[in-house]
Amino acid sequence: RDIHPLRGLRRFGAYTQATNAEAVRSGRAQKWASTLPAIEVVEYGVFYRLYSGPFATRGDADHAAQQAQDAGLSKPLVVQR
C-alpha cells in the first residue's frame, strides 16, 4: 500500500542527551546500507530521536527495517506524520 512520502519514516530510538543520540547514530550509520536514507538526529521536545526516511511506500519502509535487523540493529518503529 502506498503512503505519503513524508509519512514513511522509521524511528530507531529516543534519547535525552544530544551527544548520546549522535553517538548511537554514528555507530548505526556504520552498519547502515548506503542505499538507504541516512539516519538523522531530530530534536523533539526534550528528546533527540533517530529517524531514517522518508520512504515512498510502506513496502520500502518495511524493507529498510528488515535490512536494519539483518545488520544487527534493533527493529525500528514506523512513524507516520
PDB file of C-alpha atoms in Angstrom:
ATOM      1  CA  ARG A   1       0.000   0.000   0.000  1.00  0.00           C
ATOM      2  CA  ASP A   2       1.407   3.400  -0.945  1.00  0.00           C
ATOM      3  CA  ILE A   3       1.869   6.024   1.743  1.00  0.00           C
ATOM      4  CA  HIS A   4       2.649   9.718   1.568  1.00  0.00           C
ATOM      5  CA  PRO A   5       6.442  10.276   1.299  1.00  0.00           C
ATOM      6  CA  LEU A   6       6.515  12.427   4.442  1.00  0.00           C
ATOM      7  CA  ARG A   7       4.907   9.656   6.476  1.00  0.00           C
ATOM      8  CA  GLY A   8       7.208   6.748   5.720  1.00  0.00           C
ATOM      9  CA  LEU A   9       9.748   7.342   8.460  1.00  0.00           C
ATOM     10  CA  ARG A  10      11.433   4.777  10.683  1.00  0.00           C
ATOM     11  CA  ARG A  11      12.357   5.713  14.248  1.00  0.00           C
ATOM     12  CA  PHE A  12      15.371   3.986  15.743  1.00  0.00           C
ATOM     13  CA  GLY A  13      15.447   5.447  19.238  1.00  0.00           C
ATOM     14  CA  ALA A  14      14.943   8.445  21.520  1.00  0.00           C
ATOM     15  CA  TYR A  15      17.499   9.975  23.869  1.00  0.00           C
ATOM     16  CA  THR A  16      17.526  12.847  26.359  1.00  0.00           C
ATOM     17  CA  GLN A  17      21.089  13.907  25.523  1.00  0.00           C
ATOM     18  CA  ALA A  18      22.063  15.097  22.032  1.00  0.00           C
ATOM     19  CA  THR A  19      25.551  13.611  22.436  1.00  0.00           C
ATOM     20  CA  ASN A  20      24.099  10.174  23.213  1.00  0.00           C
ATOM     21  CA  ALA A  21      21.787  10.306  20.210  1.00  0.00           C
ATOM     22  CA  GLU A  22      24.653  11.344  17.940  1.00  0.00           C
ATOM     23  CA  ALA A  23      26.919   8.570  19.275  1.00  0.00           C
ATOM     24  CA  VAL A  24      24.251   5.947  18.585  1.00  0.00           C
ATOM     25  CA  ARG A  25      23.522   7.446  15.144  1.00  0.00           C
ATOM     26  CA  SER A  26      27.200   7.319  14.251  1.00  0.00           C
ATOM     27  CA  GLY A  27      27.544   3.711  15.358  1.00  0.00           C
ATOM     28  CA  ARG A  28      24.434   2.610  13.493  1.00  0.00           C
ATOM     29  CA  ALA A  29      25.417   4.526  10.363  1.00  0.00           C
ATOM     30  CA  GLN A  30      28.461   2.291  10.013  1.00  0.00           C
ATOM     31  CA  LYS A  31      26.159  -0.748   9.692  1.00  0.00           C
ATOM     32  CA  TRP A  32      23.514   1.016   7.612  1.00  0.00           C
ATOM     33  CA  ALA A  33      23.352   0.223   3.888  1.00  0.00           C
ATOM     34  CA  SER A  34      24.456   3.123   1.705  1.00  0.00           C
ATOM     35  CA  THR A  35      21.380   2.605  -0.468  1.00  0.00           C
ATOM     36  CA  LEU A  36      19.050   3.615   2.376  1.00  0.00           C
ATOM     37  CA  PRO A  37      18.245   7.141   3.617  1.00  0.00           C
ATOM     38  CA  ALA A  38      20.686   8.326   6.268  1.00  0.00           C
ATOM     39  CA  ILE A  39      19.810   8.092   9.955  1.00  0.00           C
ATOM     40  CA  GLU A  40      19.314  11.604  11.338  1.00  0.00           C
ATOM     41  CA  VAL A  41      19.018  13.056  14.840  1.00  0.00           C
ATOM     42  CA  VAL A  42      15.868  15.197  15.224  1.00  0.00           C
ATOM     43  CA  GLU A  43      15.150  17.255  18.339  1.00  0.00           C
ATOM     44  CA  TYR A  44      11.566  16.683  19.515  1.00  0.00           C
ATOM     45  CA  GLY A  45      10.670  18.379  22.792  1.00  0.00           C
ATOM     46  CA  VAL A  46      13.123  17.133  25.416  1.00  0.00           C
ATOM     47  CA  PHE A  47      14.163  14.142  23.285  1.00  0.00           C
ATOM     48  CA  TYR A  48      16.564  13.594  20.425  1.00  0.00           C
ATOM     49  CA  ARG A  49      15.140  10.946  18.126  1.00  0.00           C
ATOM     50  CA  LEU A  50      16.824   8.921  15.410  1.00  0.00           C
ATOM     51  CA  TYR A  51      14.938   8.712  12.114  1.00  0.00           C
ATOM     52  CA  SER A  52      15.507   7.367   8.635  1.00  0.00           C
ATOM     53  CA  GLY A  53      13.335   8.164   5.669  1.00  0.00           C
ATOM     54  CA  PRO A  54      11.050   9.173   4.187  1.00  0.00           C
ATOM     55  CA  PHE A  55      10.220   6.076   2.164  1.00  0.00           C
ATOM     56  CA  ALA A  56       7.900   6.227  -0.829  1.00  0.00           C
ATOM     57  CA  THR A  57       5.896   3.146   0.136  1.00  0.00           C
ATOM     58  CA  ARG A  58       5.189   1.105   3.221  1.00  0.00           C
ATOM     59  CA  GLY A  59       6.931  -1.799   1.498  1.00  0.00           C
ATOM     60  CA  ASP A  60      10.107   0.283   1.120  1.00  0.00           C
ATOM     61  CA  ALA A  61       9.957   1.200   4.800  1.00  0.00           C
ATOM     62  CA  ASP A  62       9.447  -2.439   5.796  1.00  0.00           C
ATOM     63  CA  HIS A  63      12.368  -3.499   3.581  1.00  0.00           C
ATOM     64  CA  ALA A  64      14.599  -0.923   5.290  1.00  0.00           C
ATOM     65  CA  ALA A  65      13.529  -2.232   8.689  1.00  0.00           C
ATOM     66  CA  GLN A  66      14.477  -5.766   7.675  1.00  0.00           C
ATOM     67  CA  GLN A  67      17.873  -4.584   6.422  1.00  0.00           C
ATOM     68  CA  ALA A  68      18.428  -2.814   9.738  1.00  0.00           C
ATOM     69  CA  GLN A  69      17.637  -6.004  11.657  1.00  0.00           C
ATOM     70  CA  ASP A  70      19.876  -8.042   9.333  1.00  0.00           C
ATOM     71  CA  ALA A  71      22.695  -5.609  10.166  1.00  0.00           C
ATOM     72  CA  GLY A  72      22.170  -6.230  13.891  1.00  0.00           C
ATOM     73  CA  LEU A  73      20.172  -3.100  14.675  1.00  0.00           C
ATOM     74  CA  SER A  74      17.025  -3.105  16.757  1.00  0.00           C
ATOM     75  CA  LYS A  75      13.680  -3.170  14.985  1.00  0.00           C
ATOM     76  CA  PRO A  76      12.596   0.421  14.286  1.00  0.00           C
ATOM     77  CA  LEU A  77       9.113   1.840  14.704  1.00  0.00           C
ATOM     78  CA  VAL A  78       7.026   3.094  11.803  1.00  0.00           C
ATOM     79  CA  VAL A  79       6.234   6.762  12.276  1.00  0.00           C
ATOM     80  CA  GLN A  80       3.583   8.460  10.196  1.00  0.00           C
ATOM     81  CA  ARG A  81       3.440  12.251  10.298  1.00  0.00           C
TER      82      ARG A  81
END
